[in-house]
mmCIF file with all atom_site columns, C-alpha atoms in Angstrom:
data_model
loop_
_atom_site.group_PDB
_atom_site.id
_atom_site.type_symbol
_atom_site.label_atom_id
_atom_site.label_alt_id
_atom_site.label_comp_id
_atom_site.label_asym_id
_atom_site.label_entity_id
_atom_site.label_seq_id
_atom_site.pdbx_PDB_ins_code
_atom_site.Cartn_x
_atom_site.Cartn_y
_atom_site.Cartn_z
_atom_site.occupancy
_atom_site.B_iso_or_equiv
_atom_site.pdbx_formal_charge
_atom_site.auth_seq_id
_atom_site.auth_comp_id
_atom_site.auth_asym_id
_atom_site.auth_atom_id
_atom_site.pdbx_PDB_model_num
ATOM 1   C CA . ASP A 1 1   ? 0.000  0.000   0.000   1.00 72.00 ? 1   ASP A CA 1
ATOM 2   C CA . GLN A 1 2   ? 1.868  3.028   -1.320  1.00 81.00 ? 2   GLN A CA 1
ATOM 3   C CA . GLN A 1 3   ? 0.632  5.943   0.796   1.00 92.00 ? 3   GLN A CA 1
ATOM 4   C CA . VAL A 1 4   ? 2.780  8.470   -1.057  1.00 95.00 ? 4   VAL A CA 1
ATOM 5   C CA . LYS A 1 5   ? 2.990  8.195   -4.815  1.00 96.00 ? 5   LYS A CA 1
ATOM 6   C CA . GLN A 1 6   ? 5.067  9.933   -7.439  1.00 96.00 ? 6   GLN A CA 1
ATOM 7   C CA . ASN A 1 7   ? 3.566  8.691   -10.672 1.00 91.00 ? 7   ASN A CA 1
ATOM 8   C CA . SER A 1 8   ? 6.165  10.198  -13.000 1.00 95.00 ? 8   SER A CA 1
ATOM 9   C CA . PRO A 1 9   ? 9.417  8.200   -12.848 1.00 94.00 ? 9   PRO A CA 1
ATOM 10  C CA . SER A 1 10  ? 11.249 10.861  -14.850 1.00 96.00 ? 10  SER A CA 1
ATOM 11  C CA . LEU A 1 11  ? 10.988 14.427  -16.121 1.00 97.00 ? 11  LEU A CA 1
ATOM 12  C CA . SER A 1 12  ? 13.122 16.214  -18.676 1.00 98.00 ? 12  SER A CA 1
ATOM 13  C CA . VAL A 1 13  ? 13.155 20.020  -19.030 1.00 98.00 ? 13  VAL A CA 1
ATOM 14  C CA . GLN A 1 14  ? 15.213 22.690  -20.720 1.00 98.00 ? 14  GLN A CA 1
ATOM 15  C CA . GLU A 1 15  ? 17.453 24.982  -18.707 1.00 97.00 ? 15  GLU A CA 1
ATOM 16  C CA . GLY A 1 16  ? 15.617 28.164  -17.724 1.00 97.00 ? 16  GLY A CA 1
ATOM 17  C CA . ARG A 1 17  ? 12.151 26.587  -17.966 1.00 98.00 ? 17  ARG A CA 1
ATOM 18  C CA . ILE A 1 18  ? 9.897  25.497  -15.116 1.00 98.00 ? 18  ILE A CA 1
ATOM 19  C CA . SER A 1 19  ? 10.103 21.998  -13.635 1.00 98.00 ? 19  SER A CA 1
ATOM 20  C CA . ILE A 1 20  ? 6.949  20.679  -11.974 1.00 98.00 ? 20  ILE A CA 1
ATOM 21  C CA . LEU A 1 21  ? 7.176  17.513  -9.919  1.00 98.00 ? 21  LEU A CA 1
ATOM 22  C CA . ASN A 1 22  ? 3.999  15.966  -8.595  1.00 98.00 ? 22  ASN A CA 1
ATOM 23  C CA . CYS A 1 23  ? 3.098  13.846  -5.606  1.00 97.00 ? 23  CYS A CA 1
ATOM 24  C CA . ASP A 1 24  ? -0.146 12.285  -4.358  1.00 97.00 ? 24  ASP A CA 1
ATOM 25  C CA . TYR A 1 25  ? -0.930 10.850  -0.948  1.00 97.00 ? 25  TYR A CA 1
ATOM 26  C CA . THR A 1 26  ? -3.727 8.760   0.516   1.00 96.00 ? 26  THR A CA 1
ATOM 27  C CA . ASN A 1 27  ? -3.291 9.029   4.295   1.00 92.00 ? 27  ASN A CA 1
ATOM 28  C CA . SER A 1 28  ? -5.407 11.859  5.739   1.00 92.00 ? 28  SER A CA 1
ATOM 29  C CA . MET A 1 29  ? -3.313 11.792  8.920   1.00 90.00 ? 29  MET A CA 1
ATOM 30  C CA . PHE A 1 30  ? -0.300 13.265  7.133   1.00 91.00 ? 30  PHE A CA 1
ATOM 31  C CA . ASP A 1 31  ? 0.123  16.858  8.241   1.00 88.00 ? 31  ASP A CA 1
ATOM 32  C CA . TYR A 1 32  ? 3.614  17.735  7.069   1.00 90.00 ? 32  TYR A CA 1
ATOM 33  C CA . PHE A 1 33  ? 5.116  17.269  3.635   1.00 94.00 ? 33  PHE A CA 1
ATOM 34  C CA . LEU A 1 34  ? 8.688  17.503  2.437   1.00 94.00 ? 34  LEU A CA 1
ATOM 35  C CA . TRP A 1 35  ? 10.795 17.274  -0.674  1.00 96.00 ? 35  TRP A CA 1
ATOM 36  C CA . TYR A 1 36  ? 14.233 15.715  -0.634  1.00 96.00 ? 36  TYR A CA 1
ATOM 37  C CA . LYS A 1 37  ? 16.810 15.855  -3.401  1.00 97.00 ? 37  LYS A CA 1
ATOM 38  C CA . LYS A 1 38  ? 19.288 13.075  -4.072  1.00 96.00 ? 38  LYS A CA 1
ATOM 39  C CA . TYR A 1 39  ? 22.423 13.011  -6.214  1.00 96.00 ? 39  TYR A CA 1
ATOM 40  C CA . PRO A 1 40  ? 24.054 9.689   -7.216  1.00 92.00 ? 40  PRO A CA 1
ATOM 41  C CA . ALA A 1 41  ? 26.195 8.082   -4.505  1.00 90.00 ? 41  ALA A CA 1
ATOM 42  C CA . GLU A 1 42  ? 24.947 10.577  -1.910  1.00 94.00 ? 42  GLU A CA 1
ATOM 43  C CA . GLY A 1 43  ? 22.225 10.531  0.704   1.00 95.00 ? 43  GLY A CA 1
ATOM 44  C CA . PRO A 1 44  ? 19.026 12.549  0.230   1.00 96.00 ? 44  PRO A CA 1
ATOM 45  C CA . THR A 1 45  ? 19.153 16.169  1.377   1.00 95.00 ? 45  THR A CA 1
ATOM 46  C CA . PHE A 1 46  ? 16.233 18.220  2.630   1.00 93.00 ? 46  PHE A CA 1
ATOM 47  C CA . LEU A 1 47  ? 14.961 20.757  0.100   1.00 95.00 ? 47  LEU A CA 1
ATOM 48  C CA . ILE A 1 48  ? 11.691 22.332  1.214   1.00 94.00 ? 48  ILE A CA 1
ATOM 49  C CA . SER A 1 49  ? 8.653  21.510  3.329   1.00 92.00 ? 49  SER A CA 1
ATOM 50  C CA . ILE A 1 50  ? 5.079  22.596  3.936   1.00 93.00 ? 50  ILE A CA 1
ATOM 51  C CA . SER A 1 51  ? 2.671  22.212  6.794   1.00 91.00 ? 51  SER A CA 1
ATOM 52  C CA . SER A 1 52  ? -0.899 21.148  6.148   1.00 91.00 ? 52  SER A CA 1
ATOM 53  C CA . ILE A 1 53  ? -2.149 24.484  7.441   1.00 92.00 ? 53  ILE A CA 1
ATOM 54  C CA . LYS A 1 54  ? -0.582 26.208  4.442   1.00 94.00 ? 54  LYS A CA 1
ATOM 55  C CA . ASP A 1 55  ? -1.121 25.844  0.728   1.00 96.00 ? 55  ASP A CA 1
ATOM 56  C CA . LYS A 1 56  ? 2.147  27.320  -0.489  1.00 97.00 ? 56  LYS A CA 1
ATOM 57  C CA . ASN A 1 57  ? 5.721  27.651  0.691   1.00 96.00 ? 57  ASN A CA 1
ATOM 58  C CA . GLU A 1 58  ? 8.480  29.356  -1.241  1.00 97.00 ? 58  GLU A CA 1
ATOM 59  C CA . ASP A 1 59  ? 12.251 29.241  -0.889  1.00 95.00 ? 59  ASP A CA 1
ATOM 60  C CA . GLY A 1 60  ? 14.198 30.944  -3.648  1.00 97.00 ? 60  GLY A CA 1
ATOM 61  C CA . ARG A 1 61  ? 13.668 29.060  -6.900  1.00 98.00 ? 61  ARG A CA 1
ATOM 62  C CA . PHE A 1 62  ? 11.678 26.324  -5.158  1.00 98.00 ? 62  PHE A CA 1
ATOM 63  C CA . THR A 1 63  ? 7.960  26.493  -4.350  1.00 98.00 ? 63  THR A CA 1
ATOM 64  C CA . VAL A 1 64  ? 5.816  23.728  -2.931  1.00 98.00 ? 64  VAL A CA 1
ATOM 65  C CA . PHE A 1 65  ? 2.043  23.792  -3.359  1.00 98.00 ? 65  PHE A CA 1
ATOM 66  C CA . LEU A 1 66  ? -0.354 21.714  -1.298  1.00 97.00 ? 66  LEU A CA 1
ATOM 67  C CA . ASN A 1 67  ? -3.948 20.873  -2.272  1.00 97.00 ? 67  ASN A CA 1
ATOM 68  C CA . LYS A 1 68  ? -5.381 19.067  0.740   1.00 95.00 ? 68  LYS A CA 1
ATOM 69  C CA . SER A 1 69  ? -8.775 18.354  -0.789  1.00 95.00 ? 69  SER A CA 1
ATOM 70  C CA . ALA A 1 70  ? -7.099 16.582  -3.700  1.00 97.00 ? 70  ALA A CA 1
ATOM 71  C CA . LYS A 1 71  ? -4.364 15.080  -1.492  1.00 96.00 ? 71  LYS A CA 1
ATOM 72  C CA . HIS A 1 72  ? -1.831 16.423  -3.944  1.00 97.00 ? 72  HIS A CA 1
ATOM 73  C CA . LEU A 1 73  ? 1.346  18.423  -3.724  1.00 97.00 ? 73  LEU A CA 1
ATOM 74  C CA . SER A 1 74  ? 3.752  19.715  -6.286  1.00 98.00 ? 74  SER A CA 1
ATOM 75  C CA . LEU A 1 75  ? 7.243  21.156  -6.387  1.00 98.00 ? 75  LEU A CA 1
ATOM 76  C CA . HIS A 1 76  ? 7.970  23.974  -8.826  1.00 98.00 ? 76  HIS A CA 1
ATOM 77  C CA . ILE A 1 77  ? 11.526 24.882  -9.758  1.00 98.00 ? 77  ILE A CA 1
ATOM 78  C CA . VAL A 1 78  ? 11.894 28.178  -11.602 1.00 97.00 ? 78  VAL A CA 1
ATOM 79  C CA . PRO A 1 79  ? 14.151 28.665  -13.437 1.00 97.00 ? 79  PRO A CA 1
ATOM 80  C CA . SER A 1 80  ? 15.529 25.144  -13.762 1.00 98.00 ? 80  SER A CA 1
ATOM 81  C CA . GLN A 1 81  ? 19.302 24.743  -13.835 1.00 97.00 ? 81  GLN A CA 1
ATOM 82  C CA . PRO A 1 82  ? 21.481 21.795  -14.928 1.00 97.00 ? 82  PRO A CA 1
ATOM 83  C CA . GLY A 1 83  ? 22.627 21.416  -11.307 1.00 97.00 ? 83  GLY A CA 1
ATOM 84  C CA . ASP A 1 84  ? 19.035 20.624  -10.374 1.00 97.00 ? 84  ASP A CA 1
ATOM 85  C CA . SER A 1 85  ? 19.342 17.290  -12.199 1.00 98.00 ? 85  SER A CA 1
ATOM 86  C CA . ALA A 1 86  ? 18.791 14.714  -9.464  1.00 97.00 ? 86  ALA A CA 1
ATOM 87  C CA . VAL A 1 87  ? 16.203 12.351  -8.012  1.00 97.00 ? 87  VAL A CA 1
ATOM 88  C CA . TYR A 1 88  ? 13.470 14.147  -6.079  1.00 98.00 ? 88  TYR A CA 1
ATOM 89  C CA . PHE A 1 89  ? 11.580 12.358  -3.334  1.00 97.00 ? 89  PHE A CA 1
ATOM 90  C CA . CYS A 1 90  ? 8.309  13.507  -1.898  1.00 97.00 ? 90  CYS A CA 1
ATOM 91  C CA . ALA A 1 91  ? 7.795  12.541  1.756   1.00 95.00 ? 91  ALA A CA 1
ATOM 92  C CA . ALA A 1 92  ? 5.024  12.879  4.306   1.00 93.00 ? 92  ALA A CA 1
ATOM 93  C CA . TYR A 1 93  ? 4.843  12.820  8.060   1.00 86.00 ? 93  TYR A CA 1
ATOM 94  C CA . ALA A 1 94  ? 2.021  12.493  10.576  1.00 85.00 ? 94  ALA A CA 1
ATOM 95  C CA . GLY A 1 95  ? 2.752  14.447  13.731  1.00 73.00 ? 95  GLY A CA 1
ATOM 96  C CA . GLY A 1 96  ? 2.378  13.250  17.299  1.00 66.00 ? 96  GLY A CA 1
ATOM 97  C CA . THR A 1 97  ? 3.591  9.678   17.814  1.00 61.00 ? 97  THR A CA 1
ATOM 98  C CA . SER A 1 98  ? 4.992  9.442   14.285  1.00 64.00 ? 98  SER A CA 1
ATOM 99  C CA . TYR A 1 99  ? 8.025  11.361  15.554  1.00 64.00 ? 99  TYR A CA 1
ATOM 100 C CA . GLY A 1 100 ? 10.342 11.632  12.589  1.00 67.00 ? 100 GLY A CA 1
ATOM 101 C CA . LYS A 1 101 ? 8.879  8.665   10.705  1.00 83.00 ? 101 LYS A CA 1
ATOM 102 C CA . LEU A 1 102 ? 8.697  9.698   7.086   1.00 89.00 ? 102 LEU A CA 1
ATOM 103 C CA . THR A 1 103 ? 6.832  7.923   4.306   1.00 92.00 ? 103 THR A CA 1
ATOM 104 C CA . PHE A 1 104 ? 8.521  8.437   0.959   1.00 95.00 ? 104 PHE A CA 1
ATOM 105 C CA . GLY A 1 105 ? 7.329  8.327   -2.616  1.00 96.00 ? 105 GLY A CA 1
ATOM 106 C CA . GLN A 1 106 ? 9.159  6.366   -5.299  1.00 95.00 ? 106 GLN A CA 1
ATOM 107 C CA . GLY A 1 107 ? 11.098 9.348   -6.577  1.00 96.00 ? 107 GLY A CA 1
ATOM 108 C CA . THR A 1 108 ? 11.209 11.292  -9.857  1.00 97.00 ? 108 THR A CA 1
ATOM 109 C CA . ILE A 1 109 ? 14.408 11.634  -11.860 1.00 97.00 ? 109 ILE A CA 1
ATOM 110 C CA . LEU A 1 110 ? 14.717 15.227  -13.065 1.00 98.00 ? 110 LEU A CA 1
ATOM 111 C CA . THR A 1 111 ? 17.046 15.980  -15.954 1.00 98.00 ? 111 THR A CA 1
ATOM 112 C CA . VAL A 1 112 ? 17.671 19.608  -16.872 1.00 98.00 ? 112 VAL A CA 1
ATOM 113 C CA . HIS A 1 113 ? 19.267 20.015  -20.293 1.00 96.00 ? 113 HIS A CA 1
ATOM 114 C CA . PRO A 1 114 ? 21.565 22.990  -21.008 1.00 93.00 ? 114 PRO A CA 1
ATOM 115 C CA . ASN B 2 1   ? 31.341 18.621  11.252  1.00 63.00 ? 1   ASN B CA 1
ATOM 116 C CA . ALA B 2 2   ? 31.125 15.130  9.733   1.00 77.00 ? 2   ALA B CA 1
ATOM 117 C CA . GLY B 2 3   ? 27.319 14.818  10.063  1.00 93.00 ? 3   GLY B CA 1
ATOM 118 C CA . VAL B 2 4   ? 26.107 11.235  9.563   1.00 96.00 ? 4   VAL B CA 1
ATOM 119 C CA . THR B 2 5   ? 28.811 8.706   8.727   1.00 96.00 ? 5   THR B CA 1
ATOM 120 C CA . GLN B 2 6   ? 28.030 5.256   7.354   1.00 97.00 ? 6   GLN B CA 1
ATOM 121 C CA . THR B 2 7   ? 30.444 2.372   6.888   1.00 96.00 ? 7   THR B CA 1
ATOM 122 C CA . PRO B 2 8   ? 31.093 0.443   4.768   1.00 97.00 ? 8   PRO B CA 1
ATOM 123 C CA . LYS B 2 9   ? 30.117 2.126   1.500   1.00 96.00 ? 9   LYS B CA 1
ATOM 124 C CA . PHE B 2 10  ? 29.926 -1.179  -0.370  1.00 96.00 ? 10  PHE B CA 1
ATOM 125 C CA . GLN B 2 11  ? 29.505 -4.758  0.807   1.00 96.00 ? 11  GLN B CA 1
ATOM 126 C CA . VAL B 2 12  ? 28.950 -8.118  -0.868  1.00 97.00 ? 12  VAL B CA 1
ATOM 127 C CA . LEU B 2 13  ? 27.619 -10.978 1.241   1.00 96.00 ? 13  LEU B CA 1
ATOM 128 C CA . LYS B 2 14  ? 26.710 -14.582 0.626   1.00 97.00 ? 14  LYS B CA 1
ATOM 129 C CA . THR B 2 15  ? 23.271 -15.820 1.586   1.00 97.00 ? 15  THR B CA 1
ATOM 130 C CA . GLY B 2 16  ? 23.197 -16.683 5.274   1.00 97.00 ? 16  GLY B CA 1
ATOM 131 C CA . GLN B 2 17  ? 26.085 -14.475 6.322   1.00 97.00 ? 17  GLN B CA 1
ATOM 132 C CA . SER B 2 18  ? 25.618 -11.855 8.995   1.00 95.00 ? 18  SER B CA 1
ATOM 133 C CA . MET B 2 19  ? 27.027 -8.349  9.167   1.00 95.00 ? 19  MET B CA 1
ATOM 134 C CA . THR B 2 20  ? 26.623 -4.982  10.828  1.00 97.00 ? 20  THR B CA 1
ATOM 135 C CA . LEU B 2 21  ? 26.183 -1.683  9.021   1.00 98.00 ? 21  LEU B CA 1
ATOM 136 C CA . GLN B 2 22  ? 27.648 1.112   11.085  1.00 97.00 ? 22  GLN B CA 1
ATOM 137 C CA . CYS B 2 23  ? 26.134 4.561   11.536  1.00 97.00 ? 23  CYS B CA 1
ATOM 138 C CA . ALA B 2 24  ? 27.467 7.418   13.634  1.00 97.00 ? 24  ALA B CA 1
ATOM 139 C CA . GLN B 2 25  ? 26.398 11.045  13.943  1.00 96.00 ? 25  GLN B CA 1
ATOM 140 C CA . ASP B 2 26  ? 28.183 13.918  15.650  1.00 95.00 ? 26  ASP B CA 1
ATOM 141 C CA . MET B 2 27  ? 25.280 16.405  15.814  1.00 91.00 ? 27  MET B CA 1
ATOM 142 C CA . ASN B 2 28  ? 23.918 15.179  19.166  1.00 91.00 ? 28  ASN B CA 1
ATOM 143 C CA . HIS B 2 29  ? 20.626 14.260  17.504  1.00 90.00 ? 29  HIS B CA 1
ATOM 144 C CA . GLU B 2 30  ? 18.151 12.278  19.572  1.00 89.00 ? 30  GLU B CA 1
ATOM 145 C CA . TYR B 2 31  ? 16.408 10.625  16.658  1.00 90.00 ? 31  TYR B CA 1
ATOM 146 C CA . MET B 2 32  ? 18.106 8.105   14.349  1.00 93.00 ? 32  MET B CA 1
ATOM 147 C CA . SER B 2 33  ? 16.676 5.783   11.734  1.00 95.00 ? 33  SER B CA 1
ATOM 148 C CA . TRP B 2 34  ? 17.516 3.295   8.997   1.00 97.00 ? 34  TRP B CA 1
ATOM 149 C CA . TYR B 2 35  ? 15.927 3.284   5.551   1.00 97.00 ? 35  TYR B CA 1
ATOM 150 C CA . ARG B 2 36  ? 16.413 1.063   2.560   1.00 97.00 ? 36  ARG B CA 1
ATOM 151 C CA . GLN B 2 37  ? 16.049 2.279   -1.005  1.00 96.00 ? 37  GLN B CA 1
ATOM 152 C CA . ASP B 2 38  ? 14.895 -0.075  -3.714  1.00 93.00 ? 38  ASP B CA 1
ATOM 153 C CA . PRO B 2 39  ? 14.045 0.688   -7.366  1.00 86.00 ? 39  PRO B CA 1
ATOM 154 C CA . GLY B 2 40  ? 10.435 1.799   -7.741  1.00 83.00 ? 40  GLY B CA 1
ATOM 155 C CA . MET B 2 41  ? 9.867  1.701   -3.969  1.00 86.00 ? 41  MET B CA 1
ATOM 156 C CA . GLY B 2 42  ? 11.413 4.894   -2.686  1.00 90.00 ? 42  GLY B CA 1
ATOM 157 C CA . LEU B 2 43  ? 12.875 4.814   0.820   1.00 94.00 ? 43  LEU B CA 1
ATOM 158 C CA . ARG B 2 44  ? 11.261 2.544   3.401   1.00 95.00 ? 44  ARG B CA 1
ATOM 159 C CA . LEU B 2 45  ? 11.790 2.765   7.151   1.00 94.00 ? 45  LEU B CA 1
ATOM 160 C CA . ILE B 2 46  ? 13.423 -0.306  8.732   1.00 96.00 ? 46  ILE B CA 1
ATOM 161 C CA . HIS B 2 47  ? 14.004 0.662   12.385  1.00 96.00 ? 47  HIS B CA 1
ATOM 162 C CA . TYR B 2 48  ? 14.230 3.883   14.315  1.00 93.00 ? 48  TYR B CA 1
ATOM 163 C CA . SER B 2 49  ? 15.287 5.187   17.713  1.00 93.00 ? 49  SER B CA 1
ATOM 164 C CA . VAL B 2 50  ? 14.128 8.246   19.640  1.00 89.00 ? 50  VAL B CA 1
ATOM 165 C CA . GLY B 2 51  ? 17.045 8.115   22.069  1.00 90.00 ? 51  GLY B CA 1
ATOM 166 C CA . ALA B 2 52  ? 19.672 5.898   23.659  1.00 92.00 ? 52  ALA B CA 1
ATOM 167 C CA . GLY B 2 53  ? 18.145 2.631   24.821  1.00 93.00 ? 53  GLY B CA 1
ATOM 168 C CA . ILE B 2 54  ? 14.909 3.118   22.846  1.00 93.00 ? 54  ILE B CA 1
ATOM 169 C CA . THR B 2 55  ? 14.269 1.461   19.481  1.00 94.00 ? 55  THR B CA 1
ATOM 170 C CA . ASP B 2 56  ? 11.197 0.499   17.497  1.00 92.00 ? 56  ASP B CA 1
ATOM 171 C CA . GLN B 2 57  ? 10.230 -1.134  14.235  1.00 93.00 ? 57  GLN B CA 1
ATOM 172 C CA . GLY B 2 58  ? 9.471  0.674   11.039  1.00 92.00 ? 58  GLY B CA 1
ATOM 173 C CA . GLU B 2 59  ? 7.710  -0.524  7.912   1.00 91.00 ? 59  GLU B CA 1
ATOM 174 C CA . VAL B 2 60  ? 10.102 -3.334  6.896   1.00 94.00 ? 60  VAL B CA 1
ATOM 175 C CA . PRO B 2 61  ? 11.903 -4.629  10.049  1.00 96.00 ? 61  PRO B CA 1
ATOM 176 C CA . ASN B 2 62  ? 12.087 -8.358  9.317   1.00 95.00 ? 62  ASN B CA 1
ATOM 177 C CA . GLY B 2 63  ? 15.624 -9.738  9.086   1.00 95.00 ? 63  GLY B CA 1
ATOM 178 C CA . TYR B 2 64  ? 17.189 -6.710  10.772  1.00 97.00 ? 64  TYR B CA 1
ATOM 179 C CA . ASN B 2 65  ? 18.180 -5.930  14.328  1.00 96.00 ? 65  ASN B CA 1
ATOM 180 C CA . VAL B 2 66  ? 19.179 -2.641  15.962  1.00 97.00 ? 66  VAL B CA 1
ATOM 181 C CA . SER B 2 67  ? 20.362 -1.313  19.296  1.00 96.00 ? 67  SER B CA 1
ATOM 182 C CA . ARG B 2 68  ? 21.138 2.194   20.547  1.00 96.00 ? 68  ARG B CA 1
ATOM 183 C CA . SER B 2 69  ? 23.615 2.166   23.409  1.00 96.00 ? 69  SER B CA 1
ATOM 184 C CA . THR B 2 70  ? 24.842 5.725   22.822  1.00 96.00 ? 70  THR B CA 1
ATOM 185 C CA . THR B 2 71  ? 23.380 8.896   21.319  1.00 95.00 ? 71  THR B CA 1
ATOM 186 C CA . GLU B 2 72  ? 25.994 8.834   18.551  1.00 96.00 ? 72  GLU B CA 1
ATOM 187 C CA . ASP B 2 73  ? 25.770 5.283   17.213  1.00 97.00 ? 73  ASP B CA 1
ATOM 188 C CA . PHE B 2 74  ? 22.957 3.262   15.673  1.00 97.00 ? 74  PHE B CA 1
ATOM 189 C CA . PRO B 2 75  ? 24.206 0.023   14.046  1.00 98.00 ? 75  PRO B CA 1
ATOM 190 C CA . LEU B 2 76  ? 21.998 -2.125  11.833  1.00 98.00 ? 76  LEU B CA 1
ATOM 191 C CA . ARG B 2 77  ? 22.549 -5.889  11.996  1.00 97.00 ? 77  ARG B CA 1
ATOM 192 C CA . LEU B 2 78  ? 21.610 -8.350  9.299   1.00 96.00 ? 78  LEU B CA 1
ATOM 193 C CA . LEU B 2 79  ? 21.130 -11.636 11.100  1.00 91.00 ? 79  LEU B CA 1
ATOM 194 C CA . SER B 2 80  ? 21.161 -14.025 8.117   1.00 96.00 ? 80  SER B CA 1
ATOM 195 C CA . ALA B 2 81  ? 21.471 -12.201 4.808   1.00 96.00 ? 81  ALA B CA 1
ATOM 196 C CA . ALA B 2 82  ? 19.032 -12.999 2.003   1.00 96.00 ? 82  ALA B CA 1
ATOM 197 C CA . PRO B 2 83  ? 19.047 -11.863 -1.659  1.00 96.00 ? 83  PRO B CA 1
ATOM 198 C CA . SER B 2 84  ? 15.894 -9.813  -0.894  1.00 96.00 ? 84  SER B CA 1
ATOM 199 C CA . GLN B 2 85  ? 18.068 -7.628  1.337   1.00 97.00 ? 85  GLN B CA 1
ATOM 200 C CA . THR B 2 86  ? 20.104 -6.440  -1.634  1.00 97.00 ? 86  THR B CA 1
ATOM 201 C CA . SER B 2 87  ? 19.518 -2.708  -1.448  1.00 97.00 ? 87  SER B CA 1
ATOM 202 C CA . VAL B 2 88  ? 21.019 0.672   -0.643  1.00 97.00 ? 88  VAL B CA 1
ATOM 203 C CA . TYR B 2 89  ? 20.810 1.451   3.061   1.00 98.00 ? 89  TYR B CA 1
ATOM 204 C CA . PHE B 2 90  ? 20.647 4.950   4.482   1.00 97.00 ? 90  PHE B CA 1
ATOM 205 C CA . CYS B 2 91  ? 21.032 6.024   8.058   1.00 97.00 ? 91  CYS B CA 1
ATOM 206 C CA . ALA B 2 92  ? 19.472 9.323   9.136   1.00 95.00 ? 92  ALA B CA 1
ATOM 207 C CA . SER B 2 93  ? 19.298 11.524  12.196  1.00 93.00 ? 93  SER B CA 1
ATOM 208 C CA . SER B 2 94  ? 17.305 14.531  13.333  1.00 88.00 ? 94  SER B CA 1
ATOM 209 C CA . SER B 2 95  ? 16.542 16.655  16.356  1.00 82.00 ? 95  SER B CA 1
ATOM 210 C CA . PRO B 2 96  ? 13.252 18.055  17.706  1.00 70.00 ? 96  PRO B CA 1
ATOM 211 C CA . GLY B 2 97  ? 14.817 21.484  17.848  1.00 65.00 ? 97  GLY B CA 1
ATOM 212 C CA . GLN B 2 98  ? 15.441 21.437  14.111  1.00 61.00 ? 98  GLN B CA 1
ATOM 213 C CA . GLY B 2 99  ? 12.277 19.602  13.120  1.00 58.00 ? 99  GLY B CA 1
ATOM 214 C CA . THR B 2 100 ? 12.263 15.849  13.551  1.00 53.00 ? 100 THR B CA 1
ATOM 215 C CA . GLU B 2 101 ? 11.036 15.404  10.015  1.00 68.00 ? 101 GLU B CA 1
ATOM 216 C CA . LYS B 2 102 ? 14.069 17.165  8.540   1.00 82.00 ? 102 LYS B CA 1
ATOM 217 C CA . LEU B 2 103 ? 16.343 14.185  8.415   1.00 89.00 ? 103 LEU B CA 1
ATOM 218 C CA . PHE B 2 104 ? 20.079 14.343  7.824   1.00 92.00 ? 104 PHE B CA 1
ATOM 219 C CA . PHE B 2 105 ? 21.158 11.312  5.805   1.00 95.00 ? 105 PHE B CA 1
ATOM 220 C CA . GLY B 2 106 ? 24.443 9.500   5.484   1.00 96.00 ? 106 GLY B CA 1
ATOM 221 C CA . SER B 2 107 ? 25.854 8.717   2.045   1.00 96.00 ? 107 SER B CA 1
ATOM 222 C CA . GLY B 2 108 ? 24.560 5.150   2.075   1.00 97.00 ? 108 GLY B CA 1
ATOM 223 C CA . THR B 2 109 ? 25.779 1.551   2.050   1.00 97.00 ? 109 THR B CA 1
ATOM 224 C CA . GLN B 2 110 ? 25.259 -0.448  -1.125  1.00 97.00 ? 110 GLN B CA 1
ATOM 225 C CA . LEU B 2 111 ? 24.714 -4.085  -0.148  1.00 97.00 ? 111 LEU B CA 1
ATOM 226 C CA . SER B 2 112 ? 24.585 -7.053  -2.490  1.00 97.00 ? 112 SER B CA 1
ATOM 227 C CA . VAL B 2 113 ? 23.572 -10.486 -1.224  1.00 96.00 ? 113 VAL B CA 1
ATOM 228 C CA . LEU B 2 114 ? 24.447 -13.353 -3.559  1.00 96.00 ? 114 LEU B CA 1
#
């Protein structure tokens, strides 16, 4: 039972354009959502997060949007740069007793072409 | 600051062998966890610990054992390796003060079981 799903295994965009990565979830108890970025042979690194009480969070070129009614979130990268090429994982967290226990999606491989 | 250090980086085992994956963090984080990453599955939680002497099971604990005798170290033991345990293993840590969901990951251990 995949509670967090990233249905696009890969995405290819041109440098300077917008990258949109999508994520869907099924567990209504999730109240915090995160995006992690992973380069080959490295561990994932935290990118950006959003609480369920918000519908948008922005950090520089990265913006995460949350649609609770649709149980959907997306990560927008504008403008995309070749250094953004990596695997992006969506993750979710239910507060309280789920202390630090993240549920991850399958990941989306983003390739940004110069 | 080394962060989260995992050893070894690569390991090949024969079915039935046992081994310990080492994980150490120098950030004085209370929370530590082990994830495995498999193609098409994302990262799945194996075991986690909220402090020294306290451990609990995650989503896929079978075949693995953990202990937490110090704040810094959280080793993962494979009791009798099976080909299904071929995976990339990541150790992570976090602290309530920084957001328990914002995990710091090690660079991973790539394990092959023949």
